[in-house]
CSV table of C-alpha atoms in Angstrom, one decimal:
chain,number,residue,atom,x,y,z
C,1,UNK,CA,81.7,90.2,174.6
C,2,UNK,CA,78.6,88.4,172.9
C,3,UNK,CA,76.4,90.7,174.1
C,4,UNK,CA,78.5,93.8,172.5
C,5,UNK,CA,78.7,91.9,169.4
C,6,UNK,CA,75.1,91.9,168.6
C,7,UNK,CA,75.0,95.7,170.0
C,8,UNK,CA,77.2,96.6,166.8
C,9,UNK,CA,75.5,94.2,164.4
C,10,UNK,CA,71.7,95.8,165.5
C,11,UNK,CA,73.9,99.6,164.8
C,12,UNK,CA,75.2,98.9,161.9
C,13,UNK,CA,72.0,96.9,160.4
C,14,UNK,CA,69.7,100.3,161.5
C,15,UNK,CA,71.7,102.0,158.7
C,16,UNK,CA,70.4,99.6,155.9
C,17,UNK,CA,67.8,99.7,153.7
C,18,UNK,CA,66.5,97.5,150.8
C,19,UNK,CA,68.2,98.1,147.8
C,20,UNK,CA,65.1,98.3,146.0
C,21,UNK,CA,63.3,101.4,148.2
C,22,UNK,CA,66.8,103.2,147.1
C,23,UNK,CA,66.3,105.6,144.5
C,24,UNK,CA,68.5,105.7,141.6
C,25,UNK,CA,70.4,109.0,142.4
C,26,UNK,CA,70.9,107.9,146.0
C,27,UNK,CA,75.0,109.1,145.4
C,28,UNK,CA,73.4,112.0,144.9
C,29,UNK,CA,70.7,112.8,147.6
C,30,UNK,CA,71.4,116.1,147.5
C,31,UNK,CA,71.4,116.9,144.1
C,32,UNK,CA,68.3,115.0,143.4
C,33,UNK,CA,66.0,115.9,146.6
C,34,UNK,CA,62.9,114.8,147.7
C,35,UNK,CA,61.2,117.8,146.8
C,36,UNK,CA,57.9,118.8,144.0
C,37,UNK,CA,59.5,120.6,141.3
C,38,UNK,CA,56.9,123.0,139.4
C,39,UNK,CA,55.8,121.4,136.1
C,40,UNK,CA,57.6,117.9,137.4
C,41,UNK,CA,55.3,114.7,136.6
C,42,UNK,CA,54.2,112.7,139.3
C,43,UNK,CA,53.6,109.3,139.9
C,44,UNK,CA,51.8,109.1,143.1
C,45,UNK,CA,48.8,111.0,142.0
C,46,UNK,CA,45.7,110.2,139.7
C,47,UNK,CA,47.0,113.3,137.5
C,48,UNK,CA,50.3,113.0,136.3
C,49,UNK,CA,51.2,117.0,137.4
C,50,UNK,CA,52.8,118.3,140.5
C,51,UNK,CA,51.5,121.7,140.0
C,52,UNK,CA,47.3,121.3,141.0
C,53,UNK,CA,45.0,122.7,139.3
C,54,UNK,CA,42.3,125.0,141.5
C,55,UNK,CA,39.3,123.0,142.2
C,56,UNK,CA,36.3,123.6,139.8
C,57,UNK,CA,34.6,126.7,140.6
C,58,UNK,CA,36.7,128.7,142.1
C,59,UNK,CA,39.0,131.1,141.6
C,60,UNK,CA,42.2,132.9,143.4
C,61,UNK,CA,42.3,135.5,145.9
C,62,UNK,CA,44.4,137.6,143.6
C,63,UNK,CA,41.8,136.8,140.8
C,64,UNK,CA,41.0,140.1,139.0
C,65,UNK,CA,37.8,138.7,137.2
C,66,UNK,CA,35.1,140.0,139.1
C,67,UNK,CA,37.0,142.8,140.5
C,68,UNK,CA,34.4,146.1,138.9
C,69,UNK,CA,35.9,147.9,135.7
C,70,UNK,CA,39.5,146.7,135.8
C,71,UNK,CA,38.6,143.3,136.2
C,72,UNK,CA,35.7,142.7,134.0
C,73,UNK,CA,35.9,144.8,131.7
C,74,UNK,CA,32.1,146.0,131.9
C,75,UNK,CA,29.8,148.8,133.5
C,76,UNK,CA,26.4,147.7,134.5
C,77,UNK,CA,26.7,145.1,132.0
C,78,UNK,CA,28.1,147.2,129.1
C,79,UNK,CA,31.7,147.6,127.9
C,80,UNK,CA,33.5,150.3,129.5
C,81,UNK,CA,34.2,153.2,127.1
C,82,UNK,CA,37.4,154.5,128.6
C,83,UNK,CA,40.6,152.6,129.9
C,84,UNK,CA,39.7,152.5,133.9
C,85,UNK,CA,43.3,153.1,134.6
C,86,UNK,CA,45.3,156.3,134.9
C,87,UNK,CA,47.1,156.3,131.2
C,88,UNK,CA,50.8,157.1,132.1
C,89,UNK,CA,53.7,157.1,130.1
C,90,UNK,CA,54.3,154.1,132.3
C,91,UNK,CA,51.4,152.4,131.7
C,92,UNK,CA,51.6,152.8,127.7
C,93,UNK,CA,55.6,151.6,127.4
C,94,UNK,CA,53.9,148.2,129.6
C,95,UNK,CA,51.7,148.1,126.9
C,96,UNK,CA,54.0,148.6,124.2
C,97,UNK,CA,56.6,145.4,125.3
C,98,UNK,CA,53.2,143.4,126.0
C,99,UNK,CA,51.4,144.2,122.3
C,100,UNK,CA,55.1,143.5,120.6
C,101,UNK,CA,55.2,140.0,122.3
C,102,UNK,CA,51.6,138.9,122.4
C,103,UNK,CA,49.7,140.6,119.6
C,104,UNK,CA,52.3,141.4,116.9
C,105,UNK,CA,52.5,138.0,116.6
C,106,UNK,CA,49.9,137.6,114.6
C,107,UNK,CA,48.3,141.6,114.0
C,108,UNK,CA,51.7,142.9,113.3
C,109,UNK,CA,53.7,145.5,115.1
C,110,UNK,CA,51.8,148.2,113.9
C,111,UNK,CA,48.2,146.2,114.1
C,112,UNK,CA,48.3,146.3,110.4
C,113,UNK,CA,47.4,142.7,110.4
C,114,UNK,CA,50.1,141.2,108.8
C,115,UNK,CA,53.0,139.2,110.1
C,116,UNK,CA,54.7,136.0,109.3
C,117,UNK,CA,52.6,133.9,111.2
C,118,UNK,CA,49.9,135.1,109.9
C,119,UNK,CA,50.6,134.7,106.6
C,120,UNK,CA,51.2,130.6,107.0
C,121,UNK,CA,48.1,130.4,109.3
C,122,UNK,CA,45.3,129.7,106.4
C,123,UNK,CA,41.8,131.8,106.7
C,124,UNK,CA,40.4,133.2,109.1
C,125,UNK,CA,43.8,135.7,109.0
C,126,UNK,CA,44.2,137.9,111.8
C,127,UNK,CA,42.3,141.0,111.2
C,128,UNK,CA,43.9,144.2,111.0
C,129,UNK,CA,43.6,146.3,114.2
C,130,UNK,CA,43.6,149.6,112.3
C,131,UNK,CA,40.0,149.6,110.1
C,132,UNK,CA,37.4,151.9,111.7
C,133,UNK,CA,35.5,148.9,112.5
C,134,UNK,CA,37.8,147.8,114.7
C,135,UNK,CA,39.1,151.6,115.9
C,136,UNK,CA,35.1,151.6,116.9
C,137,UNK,CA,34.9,149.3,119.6
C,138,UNK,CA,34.9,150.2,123.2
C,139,UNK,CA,37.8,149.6,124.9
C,140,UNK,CA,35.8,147.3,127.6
C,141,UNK,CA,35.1,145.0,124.4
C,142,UNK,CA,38.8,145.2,123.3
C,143,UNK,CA,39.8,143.8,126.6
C,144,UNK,CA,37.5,141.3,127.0
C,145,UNK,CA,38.9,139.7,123.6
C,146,UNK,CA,42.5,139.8,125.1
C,147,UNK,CA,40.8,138.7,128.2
C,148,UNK,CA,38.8,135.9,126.5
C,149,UNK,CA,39.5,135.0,123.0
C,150,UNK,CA,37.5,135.6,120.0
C,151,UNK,CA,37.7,133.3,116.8
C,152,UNK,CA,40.8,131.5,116.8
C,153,UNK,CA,42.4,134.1,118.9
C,154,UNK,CA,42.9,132.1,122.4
C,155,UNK,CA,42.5,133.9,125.6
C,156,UNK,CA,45.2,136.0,126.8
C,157,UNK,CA,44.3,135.6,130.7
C,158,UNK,CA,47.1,133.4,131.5
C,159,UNK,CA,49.5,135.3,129.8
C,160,UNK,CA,48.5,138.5,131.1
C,161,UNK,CA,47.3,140.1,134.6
C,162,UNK,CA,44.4,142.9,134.1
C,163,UNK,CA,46.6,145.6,134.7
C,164,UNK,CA,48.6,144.7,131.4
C,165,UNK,CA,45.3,143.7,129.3
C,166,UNK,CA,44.3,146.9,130.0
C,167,UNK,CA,47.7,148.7,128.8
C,168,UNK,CA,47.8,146.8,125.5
C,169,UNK,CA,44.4,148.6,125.3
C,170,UNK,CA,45.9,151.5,126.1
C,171,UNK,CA,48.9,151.2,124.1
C,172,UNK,CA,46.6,150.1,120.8
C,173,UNK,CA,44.2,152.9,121.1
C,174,UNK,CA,47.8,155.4,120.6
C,175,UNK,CA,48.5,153.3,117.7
C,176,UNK,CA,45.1,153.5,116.0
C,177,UNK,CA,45.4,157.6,116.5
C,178,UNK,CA,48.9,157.8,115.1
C,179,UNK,CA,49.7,158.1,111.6
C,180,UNK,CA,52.7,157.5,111.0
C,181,UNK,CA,53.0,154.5,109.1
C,182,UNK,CA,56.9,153.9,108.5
C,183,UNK,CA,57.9,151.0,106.7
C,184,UNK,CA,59.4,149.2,109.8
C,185,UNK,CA,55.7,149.2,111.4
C,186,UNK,CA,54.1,148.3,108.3
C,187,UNK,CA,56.8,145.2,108.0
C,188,UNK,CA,55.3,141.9,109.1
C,189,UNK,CA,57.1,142.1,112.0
C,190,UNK,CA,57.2,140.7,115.4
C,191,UNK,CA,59.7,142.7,117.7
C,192,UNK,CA,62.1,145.2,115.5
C,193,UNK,CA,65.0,145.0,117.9
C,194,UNK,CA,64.7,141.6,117.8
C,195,UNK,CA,64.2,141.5,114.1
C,196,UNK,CA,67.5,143.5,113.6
C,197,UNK,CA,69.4,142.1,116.0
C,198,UNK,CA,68.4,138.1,113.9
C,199,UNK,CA,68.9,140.3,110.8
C,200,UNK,CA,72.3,141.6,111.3
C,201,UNK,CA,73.8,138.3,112.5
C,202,UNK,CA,71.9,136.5,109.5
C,203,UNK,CA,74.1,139.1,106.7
C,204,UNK,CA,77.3,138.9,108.7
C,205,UNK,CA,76.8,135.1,108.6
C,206,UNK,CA,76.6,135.6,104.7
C,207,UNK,CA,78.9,137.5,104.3
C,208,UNK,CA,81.7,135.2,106.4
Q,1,UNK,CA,127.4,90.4,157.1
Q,2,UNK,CA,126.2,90.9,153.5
Q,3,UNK,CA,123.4,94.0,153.0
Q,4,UNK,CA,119.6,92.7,153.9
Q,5,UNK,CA,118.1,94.7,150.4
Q,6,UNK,CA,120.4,95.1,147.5
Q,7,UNK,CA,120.7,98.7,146.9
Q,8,UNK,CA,118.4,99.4,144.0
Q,9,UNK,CA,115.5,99.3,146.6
Q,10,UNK,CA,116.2,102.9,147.6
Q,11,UNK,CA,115.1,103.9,144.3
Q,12,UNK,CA,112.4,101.6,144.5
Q,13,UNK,CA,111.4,103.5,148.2
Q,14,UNK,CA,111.6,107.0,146.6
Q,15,UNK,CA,109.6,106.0,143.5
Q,16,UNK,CA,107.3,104.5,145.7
Q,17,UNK,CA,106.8,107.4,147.7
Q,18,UNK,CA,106.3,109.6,144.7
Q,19,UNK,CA,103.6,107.5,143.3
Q,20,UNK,CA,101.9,107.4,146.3
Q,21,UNK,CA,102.0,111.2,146.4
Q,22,UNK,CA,101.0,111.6,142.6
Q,23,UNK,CA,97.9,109.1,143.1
Q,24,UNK,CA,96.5,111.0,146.6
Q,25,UNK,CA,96.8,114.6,144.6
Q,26,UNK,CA,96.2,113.6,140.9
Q,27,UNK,CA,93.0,111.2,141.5
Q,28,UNK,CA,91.4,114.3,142.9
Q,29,UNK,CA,92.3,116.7,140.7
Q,30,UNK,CA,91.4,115.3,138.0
Q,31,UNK,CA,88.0,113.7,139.4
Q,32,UNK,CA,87.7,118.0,139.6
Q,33,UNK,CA,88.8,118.7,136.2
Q,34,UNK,CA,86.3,115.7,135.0
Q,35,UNK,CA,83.4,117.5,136.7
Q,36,UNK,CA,84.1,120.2,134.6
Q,37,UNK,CA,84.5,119.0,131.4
Q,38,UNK,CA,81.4,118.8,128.9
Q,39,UNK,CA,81.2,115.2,129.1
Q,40,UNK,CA,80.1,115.6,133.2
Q,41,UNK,CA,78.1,119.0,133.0
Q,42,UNK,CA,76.4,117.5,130.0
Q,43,UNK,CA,76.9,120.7,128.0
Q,44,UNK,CA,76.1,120.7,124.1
Q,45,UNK,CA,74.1,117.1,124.7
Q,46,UNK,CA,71.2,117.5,122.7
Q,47,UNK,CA,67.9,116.0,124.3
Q,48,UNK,CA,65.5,114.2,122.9
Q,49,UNK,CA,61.9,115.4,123.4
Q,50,UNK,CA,58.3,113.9,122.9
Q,51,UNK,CA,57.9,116.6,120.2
Q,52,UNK,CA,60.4,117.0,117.5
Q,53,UNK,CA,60.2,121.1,118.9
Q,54,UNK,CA,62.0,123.1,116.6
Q,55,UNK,CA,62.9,126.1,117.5
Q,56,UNK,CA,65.0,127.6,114.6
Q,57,UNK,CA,61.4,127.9,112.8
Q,58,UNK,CA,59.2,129.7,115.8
Q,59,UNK,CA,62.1,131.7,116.7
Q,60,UNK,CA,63.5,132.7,113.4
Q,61,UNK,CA,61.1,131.7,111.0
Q,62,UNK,CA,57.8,132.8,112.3
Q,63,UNK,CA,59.8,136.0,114.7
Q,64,UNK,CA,58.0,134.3,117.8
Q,65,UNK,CA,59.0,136.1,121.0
Q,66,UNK,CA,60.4,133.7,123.8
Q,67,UNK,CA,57.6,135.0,126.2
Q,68,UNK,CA,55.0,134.2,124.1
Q,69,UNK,CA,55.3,131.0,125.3
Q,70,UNK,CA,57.4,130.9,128.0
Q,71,UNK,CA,55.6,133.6,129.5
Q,72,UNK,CA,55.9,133.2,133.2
Q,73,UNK,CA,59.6,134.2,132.9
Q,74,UNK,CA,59.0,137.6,134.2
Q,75,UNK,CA,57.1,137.1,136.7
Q,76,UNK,CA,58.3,133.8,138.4
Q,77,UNK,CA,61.0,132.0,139.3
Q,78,UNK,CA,60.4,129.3,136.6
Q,79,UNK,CA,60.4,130.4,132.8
Q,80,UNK,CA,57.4,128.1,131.9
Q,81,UNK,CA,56.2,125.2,129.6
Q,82,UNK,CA,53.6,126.3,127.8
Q,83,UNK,CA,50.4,124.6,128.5
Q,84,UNK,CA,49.4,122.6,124.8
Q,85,UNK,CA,46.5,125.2,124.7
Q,86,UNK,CA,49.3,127.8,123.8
Q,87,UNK,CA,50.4,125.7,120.5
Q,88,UNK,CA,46.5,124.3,119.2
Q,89,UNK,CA,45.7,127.8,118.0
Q,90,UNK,CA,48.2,128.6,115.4
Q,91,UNK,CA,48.4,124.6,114.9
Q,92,UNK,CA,44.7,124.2,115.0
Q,93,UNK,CA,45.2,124.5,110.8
Q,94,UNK,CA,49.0,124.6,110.2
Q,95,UNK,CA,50.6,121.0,110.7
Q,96,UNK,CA,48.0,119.8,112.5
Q,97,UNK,CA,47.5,116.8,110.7
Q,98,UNK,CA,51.6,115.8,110.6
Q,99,UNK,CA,52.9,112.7,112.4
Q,100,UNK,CA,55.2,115.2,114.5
Q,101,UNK,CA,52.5,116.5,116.3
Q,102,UNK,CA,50.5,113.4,117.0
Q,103,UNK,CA,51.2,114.1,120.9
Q,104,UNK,CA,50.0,116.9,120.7
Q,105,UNK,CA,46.8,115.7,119.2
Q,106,UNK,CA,47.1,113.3,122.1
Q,107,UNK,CA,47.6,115.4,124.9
Q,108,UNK,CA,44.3,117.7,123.6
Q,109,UNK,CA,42.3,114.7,123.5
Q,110,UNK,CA,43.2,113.6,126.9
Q,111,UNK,CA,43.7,116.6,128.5
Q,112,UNK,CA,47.3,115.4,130.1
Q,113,UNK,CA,50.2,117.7,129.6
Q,114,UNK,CA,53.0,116.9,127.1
Q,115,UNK,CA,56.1,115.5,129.0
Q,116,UNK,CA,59.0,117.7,128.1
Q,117,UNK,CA,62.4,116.5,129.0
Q,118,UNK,CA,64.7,119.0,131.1
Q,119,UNK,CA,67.3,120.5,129.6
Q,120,UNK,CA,68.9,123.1,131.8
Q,121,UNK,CA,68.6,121.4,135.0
Q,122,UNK,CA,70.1,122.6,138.1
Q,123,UNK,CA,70.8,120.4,141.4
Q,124,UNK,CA,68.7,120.4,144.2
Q,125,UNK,CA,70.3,122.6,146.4
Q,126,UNK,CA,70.4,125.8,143.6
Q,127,UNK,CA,67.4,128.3,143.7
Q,128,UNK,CA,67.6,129.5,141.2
Q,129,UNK,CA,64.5,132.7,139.7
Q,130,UNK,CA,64.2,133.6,136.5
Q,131,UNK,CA,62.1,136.8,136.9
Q,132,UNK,CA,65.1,138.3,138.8
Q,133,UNK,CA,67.5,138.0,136.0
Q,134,UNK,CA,64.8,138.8,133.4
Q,135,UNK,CA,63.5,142.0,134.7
Q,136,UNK,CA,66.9,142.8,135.6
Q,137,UNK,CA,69.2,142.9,132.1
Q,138,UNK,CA,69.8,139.5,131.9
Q,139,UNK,CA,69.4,138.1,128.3
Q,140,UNK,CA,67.8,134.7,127.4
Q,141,UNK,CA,70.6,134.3,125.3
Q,142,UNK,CA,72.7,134.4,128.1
Q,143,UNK,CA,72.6,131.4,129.4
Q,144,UNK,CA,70.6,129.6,126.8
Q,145,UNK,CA,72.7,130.6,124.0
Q,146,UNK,CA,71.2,130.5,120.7
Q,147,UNK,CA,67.6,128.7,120.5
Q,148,UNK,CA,67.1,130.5,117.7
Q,149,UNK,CA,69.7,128.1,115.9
Q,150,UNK,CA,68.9,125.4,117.8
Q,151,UNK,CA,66.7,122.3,116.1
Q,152,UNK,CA,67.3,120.4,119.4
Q,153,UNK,CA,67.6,122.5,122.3
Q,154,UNK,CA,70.6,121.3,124.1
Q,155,UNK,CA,72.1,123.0,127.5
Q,156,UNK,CA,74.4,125.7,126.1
Q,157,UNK,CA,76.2,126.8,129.5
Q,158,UNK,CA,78.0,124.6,131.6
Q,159,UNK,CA,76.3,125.7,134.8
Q,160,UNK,CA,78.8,125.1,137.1
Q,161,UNK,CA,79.1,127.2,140.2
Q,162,UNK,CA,82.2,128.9,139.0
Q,163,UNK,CA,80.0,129.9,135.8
Q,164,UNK,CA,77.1,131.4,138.2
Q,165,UNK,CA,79.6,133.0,140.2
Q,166,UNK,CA,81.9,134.2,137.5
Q,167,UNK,CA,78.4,136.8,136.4
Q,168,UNK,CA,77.9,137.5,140.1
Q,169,UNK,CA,81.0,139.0,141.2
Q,170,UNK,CA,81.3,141.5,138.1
Q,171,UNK,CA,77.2,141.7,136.2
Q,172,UNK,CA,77.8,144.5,134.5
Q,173,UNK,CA,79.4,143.3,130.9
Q,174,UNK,CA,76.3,140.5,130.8
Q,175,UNK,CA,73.8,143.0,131.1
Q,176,UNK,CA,71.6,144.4,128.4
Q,177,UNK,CA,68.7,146.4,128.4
Q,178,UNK,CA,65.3,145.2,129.0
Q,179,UNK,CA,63.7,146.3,125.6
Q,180,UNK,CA,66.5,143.4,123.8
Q,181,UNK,CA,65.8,140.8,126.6
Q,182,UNK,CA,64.7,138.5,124.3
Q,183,UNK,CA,66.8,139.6,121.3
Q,184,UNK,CA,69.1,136.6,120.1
Q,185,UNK,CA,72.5,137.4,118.5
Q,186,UNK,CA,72.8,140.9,120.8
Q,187,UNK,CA,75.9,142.8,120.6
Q,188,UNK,CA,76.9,143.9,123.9
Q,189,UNK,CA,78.7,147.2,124.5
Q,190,UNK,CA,81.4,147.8,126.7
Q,191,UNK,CA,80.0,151.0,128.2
Q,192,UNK,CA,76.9,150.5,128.9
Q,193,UNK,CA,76.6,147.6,131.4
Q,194,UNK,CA,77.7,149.9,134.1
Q,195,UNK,CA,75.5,152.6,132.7
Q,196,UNK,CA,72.4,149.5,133.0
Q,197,UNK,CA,73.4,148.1,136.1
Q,198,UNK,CA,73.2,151.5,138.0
Q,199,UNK,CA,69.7,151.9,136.0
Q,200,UNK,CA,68.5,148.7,137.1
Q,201,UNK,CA,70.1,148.4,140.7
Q,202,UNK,CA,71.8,145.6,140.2
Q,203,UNK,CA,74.4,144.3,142.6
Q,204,UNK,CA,77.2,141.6,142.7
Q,205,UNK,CA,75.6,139.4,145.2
Q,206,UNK,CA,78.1,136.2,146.2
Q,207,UNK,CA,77.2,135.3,149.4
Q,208,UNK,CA,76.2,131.6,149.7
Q,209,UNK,CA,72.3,132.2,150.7
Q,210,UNK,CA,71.9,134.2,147.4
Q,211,UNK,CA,71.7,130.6,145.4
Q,212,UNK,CA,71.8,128.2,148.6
Q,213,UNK,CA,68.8,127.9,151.2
C-alpha cells in the first residue's frame, strides 16, 4: 500500500515544474509557441534580432550582384547602354507599379521632380528625371543609382530584385520619350488611384 | 406520520435543477460570446509604440505608398518593419532634430533595430502569408482598415477564425484589383469581384491545413 503511495506521488510530481521556468502565457502554450517569429527580439543572443544577418562578406545564393549585365549593371567595366532584358509589355507595367511606389515618392509620377515629399524635404530636392542631362545617362548608370544610391537617394536593393530595377529603367526611359504631359502626371503626386481614391473620401467627408 | 419535507421543496428541487442547467450551458456560452467581444480580441486598442509613428501624415500627408516601407508584403509572408535606414533619408533633414525621433537617432547610432510593438498578432498555430493575399486582390485596407486615419495604429479587424473564414468561403466581394491594393477608402463594386477572382484564380479555400500546420 506504502509502496503504491509513493508510486503516485513520484507520477504526479514528474508533471511539475518550478513556477518560475513557467512562462507567462503557459494557459496559452499554444497560442504563444516556442517558436522564432521573423523580426521578433531576442533575448538569448548578443543581438537583440531573431532574423541573422549574413556573415560579413558574403552574399546569397540568389544574389543577383555579380551576376554579368542584369546583375551589375556594367559591361567590361562600363554601364550598359541598353536594358539587358527583353522589354515586354509585361516587363514595363512591373515597372510602372514599382516607379509609382518607389520613385514617385519623391521624383513625382511623371519624374517631373516634384511631389509632396519633396517639397518638405529641404535642398538637395529630388532632381527631375526628365532634363536631357538626366534622359542622357546610360541605362546601366540609371540602375546602378536604384541599385546603390546616389546623394540622399538610399539604395533601392532591398526593396527591389534586379529584374524590377531593371523595369523601372525600363518603364522611365517610356516616360522620358513620351510627351504627353497631362496635368495628373505633372501633379506632385504619388499613386493617382490612390490619390483619388483619399481624394474622393476626403470631399464626401466634407460634404457630410 | 407527518410529511419528512414540507412541500415547497418541490419547487425548491425544480429550481434547483434549472439553475444547475442554466450555469452548465450559460457559463460557456457566454465565456464564447466574451471571446468575441472587442474587449477579448483586443480590437480598436490603440498600442503604444517606441516612436510616436504617425501614419495619417506619411499616408495622407506626404501620399506615401504602404510598400514603400513595408515592402516585403508582396513577396513574403510577413508585410515587413522597415529597417531605420528606410526612415533616415527623408528624416536625415526633416524632424531629425525633434524629441519624437530621438530613438531613431538612437537606433542609427547603435545600429540596433527600433522595437515596434505588434499590433495585428495572430496565435501561434495561424500561418498566416501576406504575399498571397496581396498579389491576389486583397486590399491592405482590408484587414487593416484605415491607417491612413490612424495616429496610433490599433488592430482594426477582430481576427477571429469566423472573420478569416467568413472571406474564405465567398472572396469574391473583398477582392479588388491589384493596381488599388494599396488604395485606402476603395469603393468596391458588386460586379467585379467575380470578374477578379476568375482573373486572379482565386479559390475559396476552408479546409483546416490552409491556415493550420
Amino acid at each position: 500500500m506504502n509502496r503504491a503511495c509513493v508510486l503516485v506521488v513520484i507520477i504526479v510530481a514528474a508533471a511539475c515544474t518550478k513556477s518560475s521556468e513557467r512562462e507567462p502565457g503557459d494557459f496559452e502554450r499554444m497560442r504563444i509557441q516556442q517558436r522564432d517569429e521573423p523580426y521578433a527580439a531576442s533575448g538569448r543572443l548578443a543581438i537583440d534580432e531573431r532574423m541573422r544577418h549574413p556573415p560579413a562578406g558574403t552574399m546569397s545564393r540568389e544574389s543577383e550582384a555579380d551576376s554579368g549585365a542584369i546583375g551589375s549593371g556594367t559591361s567590361a567595366g562600363q554601364p550598359v547602354t541598353q536594358v539587358p532584358l527583353a522589354v515586354t509589355p509585361e516587363l514595363l507595367a512591373l515597372g510602372h507599379e514599382k516607379f509609382d511606389v518607389f520613385c514617385a515618392v519623391c521624383h513625382g509620377a511623371g519624374g517631373f521632380g516634384g511631389s509632396i515629399v519633396a517639397a518638405n524635404m529641404g535642398a538637395p530636392r529630388p532632381p527631375s528625371l526628365r532634363s536631357a542631362a538626366v534622359q542622357a545617362l546610360p541605362p546601366g548608370f540609371v540602375f546602378n543609382i536604384a541599385t546603390k544610391g546616389i546623394g540622399r537617394m538610399p539604395p533601392y536593393a532591398p526593396q527591389l530584385t534586379a529584374r524590377e530595377r531593371w523595369a523601372v529603367v525600363a518603364y522611365l526611359e517610356q516616360l522620358q520619350r513620351s510627351t504627353s504631359t497631362s496635368a495628373e502626371q505633372r501633379e506632385d503626386s504619388v499613386r493617382a488611384i490612390g490619390i483619388r481614391g483619399i481624394d474622393s473620401t476626403l470631399a464626401a467627408e466634407q460634404q457630410r | 406520520m407527518p410529511a419528512l419535507f414540507p412541500h415547497w421543496t418541490n419547487t425548491l428541487a425544480r429550481a434547483t435543477l434549472i439553475a444547475v442547467l442554466c450555469t452548465l450551458v450559460g457559463v460557456p456560452v457566454a465565456l464564447m460570446a466574451w471571446v468575441r467581444t472587442p474587449n477579448a480580441t483586443r480590437q480598436y486598442e490603440p498600442v503604444a509604440q517606441p516612436v510616436a509613428f504617425d501614419h495619417r501624415i506619411h499616408v495622407t500627408g506626404q501620399r506615401i505608398d504602404c510598400r514603400y516601407c513595408h515592402y516585403s508584403a508582396e513577396r513574403s509572408s510577413y508585410a515587413g518593419i522597415p529597417p531605420t535606414s528606410v526612415c533616415v533619408p527623408c528624416h536625415s533633414t526633416a524632424w531629425m532634430s525633434s524629441d519624437v525621433l530621438a530613438p531613431v537617432r538612437q537606433s542609427v547610432s547603435s545600429g540596433r533595430p527600433l522595437r515596434w510593438n505588434r499590433v495585428d498578432a495572430l496565435p501561434g498555430f495561424v500561418y498566416f502569408n501576406h504575399a498571397i493575399h496581396v498579389n491576389k486582390g486583397v486590399g491592405c485596407e482590408s484587414c487593416h482598415g484605415r491607417v491612413d486615419r490612424m495616429a496610433q495604429v490599433y488592430q482594426a479587424a477582430p481576427l477571429t477564425m469566423s472573420w478569416c473564414v467568413n472571406c474564405h468561403r465567398n472572396p469574391a466581394p473583398h477582392l479588388r484589383p491589384l493596381s488599388a491594393i494599396t488604395t485606402m477608402g476603395y469603393v468596391s463594386q458588386r460586379e467585379l469581384g467575380p470578374q477578379l477572382a476568375q482573373k486572379y484564380h482565386v479559390r475559396s479555400l476552408t479546409t483546416c491545413t490552409t491556415c493550420h500546420r
